[in-house]
Coordinates of N, CA and C in Angstrom, one line a residue:
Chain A
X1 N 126.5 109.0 85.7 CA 127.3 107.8 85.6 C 126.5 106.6 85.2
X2 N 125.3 106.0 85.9 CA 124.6 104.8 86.1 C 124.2 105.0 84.1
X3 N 123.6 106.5 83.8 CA 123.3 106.9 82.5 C 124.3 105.7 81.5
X4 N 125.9 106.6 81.6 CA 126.8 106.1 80.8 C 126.6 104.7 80.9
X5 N 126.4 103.9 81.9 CA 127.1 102.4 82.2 C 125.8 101.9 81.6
X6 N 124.5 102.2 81.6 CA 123.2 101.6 81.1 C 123.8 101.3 79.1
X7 N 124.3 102.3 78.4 CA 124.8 102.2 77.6 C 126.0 101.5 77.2
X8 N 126.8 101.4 78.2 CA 128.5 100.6 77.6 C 127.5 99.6 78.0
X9 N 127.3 99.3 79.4 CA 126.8 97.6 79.8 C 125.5 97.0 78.2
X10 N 124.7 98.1 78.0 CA 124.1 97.6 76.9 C 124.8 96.9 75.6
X11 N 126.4 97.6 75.0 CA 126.6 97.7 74.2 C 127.3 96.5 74.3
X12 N 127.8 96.2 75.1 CA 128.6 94.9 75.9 C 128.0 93.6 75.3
X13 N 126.9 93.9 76.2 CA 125.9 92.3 76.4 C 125.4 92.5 74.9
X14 N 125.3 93.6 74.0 CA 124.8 92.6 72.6 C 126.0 91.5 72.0
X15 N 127.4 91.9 72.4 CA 128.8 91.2 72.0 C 128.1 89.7 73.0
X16 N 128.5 89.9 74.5 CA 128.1 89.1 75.1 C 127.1 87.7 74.6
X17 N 126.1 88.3 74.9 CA 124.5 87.5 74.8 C 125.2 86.7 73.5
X18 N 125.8 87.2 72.1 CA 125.9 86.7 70.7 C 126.7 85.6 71.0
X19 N 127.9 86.1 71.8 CA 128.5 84.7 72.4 C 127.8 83.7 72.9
X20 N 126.9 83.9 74.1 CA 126.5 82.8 75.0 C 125.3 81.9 73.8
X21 N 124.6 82.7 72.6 CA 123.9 81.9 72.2 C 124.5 80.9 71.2
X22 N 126.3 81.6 70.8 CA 126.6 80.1 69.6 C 127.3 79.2 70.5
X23 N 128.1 79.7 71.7 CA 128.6 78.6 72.5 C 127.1 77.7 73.0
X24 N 126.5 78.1 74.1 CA 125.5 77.5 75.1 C 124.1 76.5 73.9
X25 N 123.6 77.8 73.2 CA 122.7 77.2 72.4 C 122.9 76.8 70.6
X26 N 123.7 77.4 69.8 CA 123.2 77.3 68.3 C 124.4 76.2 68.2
X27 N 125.6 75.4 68.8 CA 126.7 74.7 68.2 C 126.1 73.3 68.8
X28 N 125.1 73.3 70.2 CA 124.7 71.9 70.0 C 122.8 72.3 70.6
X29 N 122.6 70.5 70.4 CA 121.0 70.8 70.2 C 120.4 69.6 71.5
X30 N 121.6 69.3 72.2 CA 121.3 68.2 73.4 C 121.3 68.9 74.8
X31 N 120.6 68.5 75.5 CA 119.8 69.8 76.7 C 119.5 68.6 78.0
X32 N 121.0 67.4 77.9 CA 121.3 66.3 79.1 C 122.4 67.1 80.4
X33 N 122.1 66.7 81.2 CA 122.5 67.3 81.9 C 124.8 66.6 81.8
X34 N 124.5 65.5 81.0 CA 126.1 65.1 81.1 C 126.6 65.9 79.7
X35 N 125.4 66.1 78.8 CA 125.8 67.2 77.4 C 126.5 68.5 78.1
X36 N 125.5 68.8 78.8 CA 125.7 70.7 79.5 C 127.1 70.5 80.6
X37 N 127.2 69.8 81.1 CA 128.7 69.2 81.8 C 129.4 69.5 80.8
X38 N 129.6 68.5 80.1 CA 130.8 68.5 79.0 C 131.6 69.5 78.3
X39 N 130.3 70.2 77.5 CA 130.6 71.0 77.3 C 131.3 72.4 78.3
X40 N 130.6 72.5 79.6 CA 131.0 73.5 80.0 C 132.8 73.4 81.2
X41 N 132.9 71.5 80.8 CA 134.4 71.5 81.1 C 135.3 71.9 80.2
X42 N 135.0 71.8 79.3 CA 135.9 72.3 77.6 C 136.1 73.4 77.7
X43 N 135.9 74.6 78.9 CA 136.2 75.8 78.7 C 136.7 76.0 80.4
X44 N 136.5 75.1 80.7 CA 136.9 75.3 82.9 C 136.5 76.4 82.9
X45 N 137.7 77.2 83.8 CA 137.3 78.0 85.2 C 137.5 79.4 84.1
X46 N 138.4 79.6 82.8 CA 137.7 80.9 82.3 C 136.5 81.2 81.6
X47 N 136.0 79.5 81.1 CA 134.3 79.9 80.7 C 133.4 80.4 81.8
X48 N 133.7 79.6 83.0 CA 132.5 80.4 84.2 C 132.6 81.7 84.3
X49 N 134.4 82.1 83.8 CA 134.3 83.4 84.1 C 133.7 84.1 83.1
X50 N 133.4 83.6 82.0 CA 133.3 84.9 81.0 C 131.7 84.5 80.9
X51 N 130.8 83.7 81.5 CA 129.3 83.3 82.0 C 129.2 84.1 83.1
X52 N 130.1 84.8 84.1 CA 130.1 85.1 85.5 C 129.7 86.8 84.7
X53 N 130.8 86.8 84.0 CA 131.0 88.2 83.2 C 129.3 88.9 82.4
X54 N 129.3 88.1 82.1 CA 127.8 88.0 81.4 C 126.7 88.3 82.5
X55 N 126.5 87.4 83.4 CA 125.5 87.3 84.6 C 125.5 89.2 85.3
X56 N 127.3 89.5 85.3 CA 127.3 90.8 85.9 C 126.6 91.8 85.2
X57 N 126.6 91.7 84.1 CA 126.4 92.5 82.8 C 125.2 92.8 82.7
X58 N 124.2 91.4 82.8 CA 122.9 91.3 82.8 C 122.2 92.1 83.9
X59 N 122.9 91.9 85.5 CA 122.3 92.2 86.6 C 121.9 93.8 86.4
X60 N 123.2 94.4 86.1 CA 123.7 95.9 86.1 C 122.4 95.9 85.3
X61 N 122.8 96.1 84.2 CA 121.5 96.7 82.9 C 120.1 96.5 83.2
X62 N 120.0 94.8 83.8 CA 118.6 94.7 83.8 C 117.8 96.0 85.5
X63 N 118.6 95.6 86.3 CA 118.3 96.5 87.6 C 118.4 98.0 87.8
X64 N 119.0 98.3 86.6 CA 120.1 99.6 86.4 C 118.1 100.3 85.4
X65 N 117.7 99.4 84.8 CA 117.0 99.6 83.8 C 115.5 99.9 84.8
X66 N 114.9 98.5 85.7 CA 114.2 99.3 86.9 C 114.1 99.9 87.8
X67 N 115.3 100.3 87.9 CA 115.4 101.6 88.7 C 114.9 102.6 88.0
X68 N 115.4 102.7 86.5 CA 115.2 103.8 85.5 C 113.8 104.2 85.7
X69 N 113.2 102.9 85.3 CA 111.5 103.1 85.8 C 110.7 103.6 86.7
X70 N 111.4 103.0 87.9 CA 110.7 103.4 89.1 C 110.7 105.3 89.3
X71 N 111.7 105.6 89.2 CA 112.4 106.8 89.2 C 111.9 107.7 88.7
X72 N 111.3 107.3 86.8 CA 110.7 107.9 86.1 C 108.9 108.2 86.9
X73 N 108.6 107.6 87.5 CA 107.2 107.5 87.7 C 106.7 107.8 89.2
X74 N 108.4 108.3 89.7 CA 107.7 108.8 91.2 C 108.0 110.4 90.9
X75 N 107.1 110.8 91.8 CA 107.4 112.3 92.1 C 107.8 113.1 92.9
X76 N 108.1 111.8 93.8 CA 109.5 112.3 94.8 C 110.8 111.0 95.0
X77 N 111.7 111.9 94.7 CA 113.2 110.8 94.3 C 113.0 110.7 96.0
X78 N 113.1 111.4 96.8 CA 113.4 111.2 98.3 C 112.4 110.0 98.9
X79 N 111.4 109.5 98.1 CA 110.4 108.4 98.6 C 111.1 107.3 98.3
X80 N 112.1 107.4 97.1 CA 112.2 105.8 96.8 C 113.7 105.4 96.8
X81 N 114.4 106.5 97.6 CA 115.8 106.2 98.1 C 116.5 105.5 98.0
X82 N 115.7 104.5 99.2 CA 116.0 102.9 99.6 C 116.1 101.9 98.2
X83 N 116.1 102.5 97.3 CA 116.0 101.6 96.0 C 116.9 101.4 95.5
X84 N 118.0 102.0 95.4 CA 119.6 101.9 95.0 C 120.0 100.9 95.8
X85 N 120.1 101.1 96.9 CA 121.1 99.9 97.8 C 120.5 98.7 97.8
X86 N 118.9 99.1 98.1 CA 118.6 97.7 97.7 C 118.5 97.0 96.7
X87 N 118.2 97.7 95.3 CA 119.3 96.6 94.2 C 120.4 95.9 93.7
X88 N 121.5 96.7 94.7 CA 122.6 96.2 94.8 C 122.6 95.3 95.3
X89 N 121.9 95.1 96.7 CA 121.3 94.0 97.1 C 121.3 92.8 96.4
X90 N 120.5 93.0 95.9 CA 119.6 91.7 95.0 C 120.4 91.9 94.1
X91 N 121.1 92.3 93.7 CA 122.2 91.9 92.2 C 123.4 91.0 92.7
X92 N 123.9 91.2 93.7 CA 125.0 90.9 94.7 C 125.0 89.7 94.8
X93 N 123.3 89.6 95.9 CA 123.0 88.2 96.0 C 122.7 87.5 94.6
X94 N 122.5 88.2 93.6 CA 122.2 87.5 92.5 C 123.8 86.7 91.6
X95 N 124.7 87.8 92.0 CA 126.0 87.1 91.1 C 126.5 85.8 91.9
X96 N 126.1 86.2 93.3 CA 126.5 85.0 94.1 C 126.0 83.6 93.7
X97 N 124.7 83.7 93.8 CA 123.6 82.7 93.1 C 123.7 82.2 91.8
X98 N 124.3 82.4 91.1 CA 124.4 82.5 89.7 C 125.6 81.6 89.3
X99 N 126.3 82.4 90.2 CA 127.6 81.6 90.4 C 127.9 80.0 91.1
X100 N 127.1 80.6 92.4 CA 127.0 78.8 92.8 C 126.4 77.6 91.8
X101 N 125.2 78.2 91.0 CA 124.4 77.5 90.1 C 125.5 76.7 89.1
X102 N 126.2 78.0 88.3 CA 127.2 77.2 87.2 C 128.5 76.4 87.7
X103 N 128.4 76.9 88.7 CA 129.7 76.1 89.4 C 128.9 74.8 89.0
X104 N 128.0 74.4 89.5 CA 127.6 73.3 89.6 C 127.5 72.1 88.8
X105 N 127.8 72.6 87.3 CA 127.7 71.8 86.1 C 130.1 72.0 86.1
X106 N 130.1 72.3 86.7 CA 131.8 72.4 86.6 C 132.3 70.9 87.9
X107 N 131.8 71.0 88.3 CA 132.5 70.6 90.0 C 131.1 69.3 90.1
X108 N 130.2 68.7 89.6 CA 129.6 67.8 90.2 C 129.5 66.6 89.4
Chain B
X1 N 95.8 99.8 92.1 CA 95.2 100.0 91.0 C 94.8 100.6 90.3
X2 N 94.4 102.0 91.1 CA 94.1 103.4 90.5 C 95.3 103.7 90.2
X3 N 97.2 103.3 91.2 CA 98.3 104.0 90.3 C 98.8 103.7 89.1
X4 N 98.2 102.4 89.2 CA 98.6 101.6 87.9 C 98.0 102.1 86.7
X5 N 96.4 102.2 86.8 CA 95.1 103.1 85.6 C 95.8 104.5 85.2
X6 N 96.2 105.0 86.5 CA 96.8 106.4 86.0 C 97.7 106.5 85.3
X7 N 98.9 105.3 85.6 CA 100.1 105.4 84.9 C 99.8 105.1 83.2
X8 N 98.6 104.1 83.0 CA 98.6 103.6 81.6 C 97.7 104.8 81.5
X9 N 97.0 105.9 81.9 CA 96.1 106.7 81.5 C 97.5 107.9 81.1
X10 N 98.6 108.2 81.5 CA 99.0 109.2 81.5 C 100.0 108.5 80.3
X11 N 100.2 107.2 79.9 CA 100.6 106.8 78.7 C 100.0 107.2 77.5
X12 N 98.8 106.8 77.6 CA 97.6 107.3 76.6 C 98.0 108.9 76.1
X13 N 98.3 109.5 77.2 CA 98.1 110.7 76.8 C 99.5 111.0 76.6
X14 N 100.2 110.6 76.8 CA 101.6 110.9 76.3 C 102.0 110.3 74.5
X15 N 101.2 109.6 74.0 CA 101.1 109.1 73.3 C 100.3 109.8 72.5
X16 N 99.4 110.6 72.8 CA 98.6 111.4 71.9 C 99.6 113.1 71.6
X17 N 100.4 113.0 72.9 CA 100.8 114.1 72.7 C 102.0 114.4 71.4
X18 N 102.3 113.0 72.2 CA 103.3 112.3 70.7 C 103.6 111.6 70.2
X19 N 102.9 111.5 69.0 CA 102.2 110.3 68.5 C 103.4 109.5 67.3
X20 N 104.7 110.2 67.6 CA 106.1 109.6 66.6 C 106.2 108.4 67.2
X21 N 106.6 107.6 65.9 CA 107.3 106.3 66.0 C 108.0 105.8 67.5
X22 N 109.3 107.3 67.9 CA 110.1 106.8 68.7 C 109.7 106.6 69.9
X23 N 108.4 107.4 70.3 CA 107.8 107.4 71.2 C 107.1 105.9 71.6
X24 N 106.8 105.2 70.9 CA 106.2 103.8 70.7 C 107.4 103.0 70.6
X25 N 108.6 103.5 70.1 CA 109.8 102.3 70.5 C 110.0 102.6 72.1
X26 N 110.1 103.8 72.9 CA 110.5 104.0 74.2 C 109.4 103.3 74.8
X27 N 108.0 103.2 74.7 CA 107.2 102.0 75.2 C 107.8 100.9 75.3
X28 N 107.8 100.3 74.0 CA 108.5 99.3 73.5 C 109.8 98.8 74.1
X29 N 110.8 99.5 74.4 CA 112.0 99.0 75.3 C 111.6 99.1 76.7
X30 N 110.7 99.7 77.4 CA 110.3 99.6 78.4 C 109.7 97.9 78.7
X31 N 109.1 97.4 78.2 CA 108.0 96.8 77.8 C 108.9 95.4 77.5
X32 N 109.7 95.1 76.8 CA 110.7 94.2 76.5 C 111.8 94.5 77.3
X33 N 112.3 95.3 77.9 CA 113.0 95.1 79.1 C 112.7 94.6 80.4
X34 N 111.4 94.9 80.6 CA 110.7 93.9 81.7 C 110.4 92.6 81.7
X35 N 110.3 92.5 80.5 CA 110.4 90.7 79.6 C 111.2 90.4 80.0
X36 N 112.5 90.7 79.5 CA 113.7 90.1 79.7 C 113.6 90.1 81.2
X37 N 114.0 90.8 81.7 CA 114.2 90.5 83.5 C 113.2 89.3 83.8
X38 N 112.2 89.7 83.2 CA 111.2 88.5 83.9 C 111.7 86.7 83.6
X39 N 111.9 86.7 82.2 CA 112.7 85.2 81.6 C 113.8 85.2 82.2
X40 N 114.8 86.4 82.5 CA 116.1 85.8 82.6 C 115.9 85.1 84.3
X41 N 115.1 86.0 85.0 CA 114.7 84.9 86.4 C 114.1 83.6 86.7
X42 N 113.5 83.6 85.6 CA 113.3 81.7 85.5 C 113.9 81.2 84.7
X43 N 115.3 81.6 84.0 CA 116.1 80.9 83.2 C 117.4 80.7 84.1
X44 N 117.3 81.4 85.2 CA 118.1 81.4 86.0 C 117.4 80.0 87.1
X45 N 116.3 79.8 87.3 CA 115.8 79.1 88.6 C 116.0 77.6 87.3
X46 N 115.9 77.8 86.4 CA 115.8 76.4 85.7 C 117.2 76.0 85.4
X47 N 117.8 76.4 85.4 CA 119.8 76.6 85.5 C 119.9 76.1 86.4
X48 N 119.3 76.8 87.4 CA 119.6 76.6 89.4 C 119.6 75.1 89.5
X49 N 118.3 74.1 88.9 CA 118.0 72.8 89.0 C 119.3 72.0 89.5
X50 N 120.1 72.1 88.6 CA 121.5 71.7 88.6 C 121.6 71.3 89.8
X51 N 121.4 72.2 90.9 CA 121.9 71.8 92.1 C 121.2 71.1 93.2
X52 N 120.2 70.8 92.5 CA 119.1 69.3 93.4 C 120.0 68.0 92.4
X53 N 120.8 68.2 91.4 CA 120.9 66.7 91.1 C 121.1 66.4 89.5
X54 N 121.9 65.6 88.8 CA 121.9 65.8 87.3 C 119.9 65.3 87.1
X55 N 119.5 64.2 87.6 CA 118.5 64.1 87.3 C 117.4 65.0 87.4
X56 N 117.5 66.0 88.5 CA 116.3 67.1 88.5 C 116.5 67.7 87.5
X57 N 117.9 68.0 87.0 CA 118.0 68.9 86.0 C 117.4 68.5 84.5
X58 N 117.5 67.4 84.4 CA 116.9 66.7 83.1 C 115.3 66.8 83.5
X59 N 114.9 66.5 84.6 CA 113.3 66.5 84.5 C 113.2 67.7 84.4
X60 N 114.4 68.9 85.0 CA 113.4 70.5 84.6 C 113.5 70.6 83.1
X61 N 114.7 70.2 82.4 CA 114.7 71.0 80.6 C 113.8 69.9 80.3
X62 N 113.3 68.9 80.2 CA 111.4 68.1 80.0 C 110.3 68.8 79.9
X63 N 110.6 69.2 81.3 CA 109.5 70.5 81.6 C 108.7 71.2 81.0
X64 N 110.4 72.4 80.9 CA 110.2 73.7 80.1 C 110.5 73.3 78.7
X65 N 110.7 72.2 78.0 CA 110.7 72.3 76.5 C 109.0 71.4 76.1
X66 N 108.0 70.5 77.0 CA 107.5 70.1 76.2 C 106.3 70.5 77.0
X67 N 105.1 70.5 76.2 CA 105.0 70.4 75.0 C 105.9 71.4 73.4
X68 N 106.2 70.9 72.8 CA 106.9 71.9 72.0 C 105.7 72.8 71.4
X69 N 104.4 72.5 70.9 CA 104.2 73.5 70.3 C 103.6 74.7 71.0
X70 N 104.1 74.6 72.6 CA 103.8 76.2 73.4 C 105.1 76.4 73.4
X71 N 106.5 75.5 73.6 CA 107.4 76.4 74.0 C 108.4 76.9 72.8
X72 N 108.1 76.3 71.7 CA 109.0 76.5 70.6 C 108.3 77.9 70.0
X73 N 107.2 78.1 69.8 CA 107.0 79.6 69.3 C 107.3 80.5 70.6
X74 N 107.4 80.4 72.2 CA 108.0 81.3 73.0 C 109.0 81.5 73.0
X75 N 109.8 80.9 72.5 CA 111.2 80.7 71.9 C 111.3 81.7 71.1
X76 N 110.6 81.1 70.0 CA 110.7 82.6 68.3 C 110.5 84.0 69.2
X77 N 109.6 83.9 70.0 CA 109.0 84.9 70.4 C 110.7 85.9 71.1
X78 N 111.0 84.8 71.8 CA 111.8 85.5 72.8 C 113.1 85.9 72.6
X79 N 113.4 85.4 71.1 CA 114.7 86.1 70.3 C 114.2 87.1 69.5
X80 N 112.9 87.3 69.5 CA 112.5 88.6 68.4 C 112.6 89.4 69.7
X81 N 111.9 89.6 70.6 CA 111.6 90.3 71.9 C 113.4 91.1 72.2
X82 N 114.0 89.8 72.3 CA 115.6 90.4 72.5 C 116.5 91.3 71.5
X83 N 115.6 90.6 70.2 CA 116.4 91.5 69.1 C 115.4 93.0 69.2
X84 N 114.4 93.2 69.7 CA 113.9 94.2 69.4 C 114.6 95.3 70.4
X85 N 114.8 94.7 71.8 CA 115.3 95.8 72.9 C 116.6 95.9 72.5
X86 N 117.8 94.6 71.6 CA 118.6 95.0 71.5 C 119.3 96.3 70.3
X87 N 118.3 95.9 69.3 CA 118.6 96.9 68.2 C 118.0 98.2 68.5
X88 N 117.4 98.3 69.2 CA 116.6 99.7 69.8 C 117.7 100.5 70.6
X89 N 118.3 99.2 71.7 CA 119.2 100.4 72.7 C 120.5 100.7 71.7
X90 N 120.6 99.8 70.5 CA 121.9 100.2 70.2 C 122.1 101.6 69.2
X91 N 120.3 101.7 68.6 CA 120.2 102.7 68.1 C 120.6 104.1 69.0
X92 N 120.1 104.0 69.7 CA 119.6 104.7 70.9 C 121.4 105.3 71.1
X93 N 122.0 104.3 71.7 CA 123.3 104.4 71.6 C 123.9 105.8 71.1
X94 N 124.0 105.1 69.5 CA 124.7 105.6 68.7 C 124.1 106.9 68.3
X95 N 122.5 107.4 68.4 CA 122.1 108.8 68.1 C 122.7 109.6 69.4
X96 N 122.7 109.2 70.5 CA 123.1 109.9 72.1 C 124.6 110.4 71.8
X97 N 125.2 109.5 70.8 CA 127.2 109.5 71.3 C 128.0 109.8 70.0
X98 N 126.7 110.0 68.4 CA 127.2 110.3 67.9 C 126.1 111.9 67.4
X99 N 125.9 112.4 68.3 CA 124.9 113.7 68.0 C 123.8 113.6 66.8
X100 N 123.2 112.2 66.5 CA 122.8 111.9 65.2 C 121.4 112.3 65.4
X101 N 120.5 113.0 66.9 CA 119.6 112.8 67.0 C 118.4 112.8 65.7
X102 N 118.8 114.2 64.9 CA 117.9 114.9 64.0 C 117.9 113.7 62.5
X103 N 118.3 112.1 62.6 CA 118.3 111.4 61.7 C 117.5 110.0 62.2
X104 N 117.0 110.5 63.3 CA 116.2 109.0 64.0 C 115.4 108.7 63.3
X105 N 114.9 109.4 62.6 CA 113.7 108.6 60.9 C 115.0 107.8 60.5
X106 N 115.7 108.2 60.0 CA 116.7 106.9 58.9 C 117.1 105.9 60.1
X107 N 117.3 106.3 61.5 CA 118.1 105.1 62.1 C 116.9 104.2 62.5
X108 N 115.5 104.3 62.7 CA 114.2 103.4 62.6 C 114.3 102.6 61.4
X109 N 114.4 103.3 60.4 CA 114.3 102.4 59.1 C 115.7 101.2 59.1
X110 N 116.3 101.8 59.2 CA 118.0 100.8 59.0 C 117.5 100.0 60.5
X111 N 117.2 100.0 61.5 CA 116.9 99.2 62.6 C 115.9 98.3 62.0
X112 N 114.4 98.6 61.4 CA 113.7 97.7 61.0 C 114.5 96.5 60.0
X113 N 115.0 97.3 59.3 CA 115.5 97.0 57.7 C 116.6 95.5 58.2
X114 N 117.5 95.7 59.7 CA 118.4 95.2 60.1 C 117.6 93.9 60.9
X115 N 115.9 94.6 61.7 CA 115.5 93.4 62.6 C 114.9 91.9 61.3
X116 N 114.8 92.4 60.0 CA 113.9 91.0 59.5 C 115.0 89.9 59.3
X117 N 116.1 90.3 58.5 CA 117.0 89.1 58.2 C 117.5 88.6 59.7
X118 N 117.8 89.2 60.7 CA 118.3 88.8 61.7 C 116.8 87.8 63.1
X119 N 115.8 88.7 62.8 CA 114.6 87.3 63.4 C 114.9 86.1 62.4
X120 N 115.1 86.5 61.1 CA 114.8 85.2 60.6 C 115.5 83.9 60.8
X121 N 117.0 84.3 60.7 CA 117.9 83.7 61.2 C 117.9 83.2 62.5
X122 N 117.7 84.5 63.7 CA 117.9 84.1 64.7 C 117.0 83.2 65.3
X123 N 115.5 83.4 64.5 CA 114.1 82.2 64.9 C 114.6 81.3 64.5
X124 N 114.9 80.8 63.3 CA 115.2 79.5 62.7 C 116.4 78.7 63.5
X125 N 117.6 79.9 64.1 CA 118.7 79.0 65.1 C 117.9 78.6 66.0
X126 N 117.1 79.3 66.9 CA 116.2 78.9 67.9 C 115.2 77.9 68.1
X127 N 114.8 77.8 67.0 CA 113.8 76.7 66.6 C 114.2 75.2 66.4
X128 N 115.3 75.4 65.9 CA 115.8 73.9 65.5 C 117.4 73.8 66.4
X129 N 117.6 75.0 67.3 CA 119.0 74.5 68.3 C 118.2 74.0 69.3
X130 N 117.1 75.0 70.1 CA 117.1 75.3 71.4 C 115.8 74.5 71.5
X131 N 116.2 73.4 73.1 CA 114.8 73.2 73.3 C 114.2 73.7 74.2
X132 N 115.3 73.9 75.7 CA 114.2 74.9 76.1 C 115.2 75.2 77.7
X133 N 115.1 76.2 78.4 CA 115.5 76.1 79.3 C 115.6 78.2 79.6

């Protein structure tokens, strides 16, 4: 399963990422904190979501991806167990994080 | 340290064992997949600023954009880096889902052939959109 999702979630975030760079970066070239506001009120509460969408995307593939590593390079899967949940972990707390962050250019 | 020497020693030699192209791109997405995770965590903490204050935030994109002429070629750097892992997994992809393994010579070439107009482009958006963050 994690196999399959390394690939859709890859195939995703190239759509993804292509978005975030002509919205966020290539349509403007001002990097003020009342520019990055502005802009990210012109889209409210479904641009965070489809930035939130993104953030999930990233977490999965990027974590999903060192695990792949770690996994590859031990020689016993039973040593490094604890590594799944605790990714989840830190992905979890990461969408949370991520999320308070852009809220912040929405709501301040 | 020694697991680390062994791990790049048993690269070495996986690398001799097989010495094909694709083998050097599986390095390669290894290798720029750790990049990325590593930028997207301090693109994340420099995003984060936000929430000490509009002005911290302005003093962090200062920061991380100047001097320009270190962070504007990390820049070029870091859309080639992305287009490299991205055209790679998408190869990768499409040989896994469309049984194409036995054509991975032609899908290297049409990947290369695909990564020059698209750095070019994509360095030149990056260079003159992005300043930094």
């Amino acid at each position: 399963m994690p196999w399959v999702l390394q690939r859709v979630t890859g195939a995703l975030l190239a759509f993804w990422i292509a978005t975030h760079f002509i919205f966020w970066h290539f349509a403007h070239s001002e990097w003020s904190f009342a520019s990055v506001a502005a802009r990210a009120l012109t889209t409210g509460s479904s641009g965070w979501l489809w930035d939130m969408m993104l953030a999930g995307l990233c977490l999965y593939h990027g974590l999903n991806g060192v695990r792949n590593i770690v996994y590859d390079y031990s020689p016993k899967v039973s040593k490094v167990a604890w590594l799944t949940p605790a990714l989840w972990v830190v992905g979890l707390a990461g969408i949370v994080l991520i999320g308070y962050h852009l809220a912040g250019f929405r709501t301040a | 340290m020694t697991k680390v020497l062994n791990l790049l020693l048993q690269y070495y030699r996986e690398h001799l064992l097989n010495p094909h192209l694709g083998m050097k791109l599986f390095l390669l997405q290894r290798v720029t997949g750790l990049g990325i995770a590593f930028y997207l965590l301090m693109h994340i903490t420099v995003i984060g600023s936000v929430r000490s204050g509009p002005q911290a935030f302005d003093a962090m994109m200062t920061r991380v954009s100047e001097p320009a002429w270190l962070f504007k070629p990390l820049e070029a750097l870091l859309m080639a880096v992305l287009l490299i892992h991205g055209l790679n997994g998408l190869r990768i992809t499409i040989l896994d889902f469309g049984s194409l393994a036995k054509h991975h010579r032609v899908s290297i070439a049409i990947m290369a052939a695909a990564f020059v107009p698209l750095v070019a482009i994509g360095g030149y958006l990056f260079l003159t959109h992005i300043v930094s963050g």
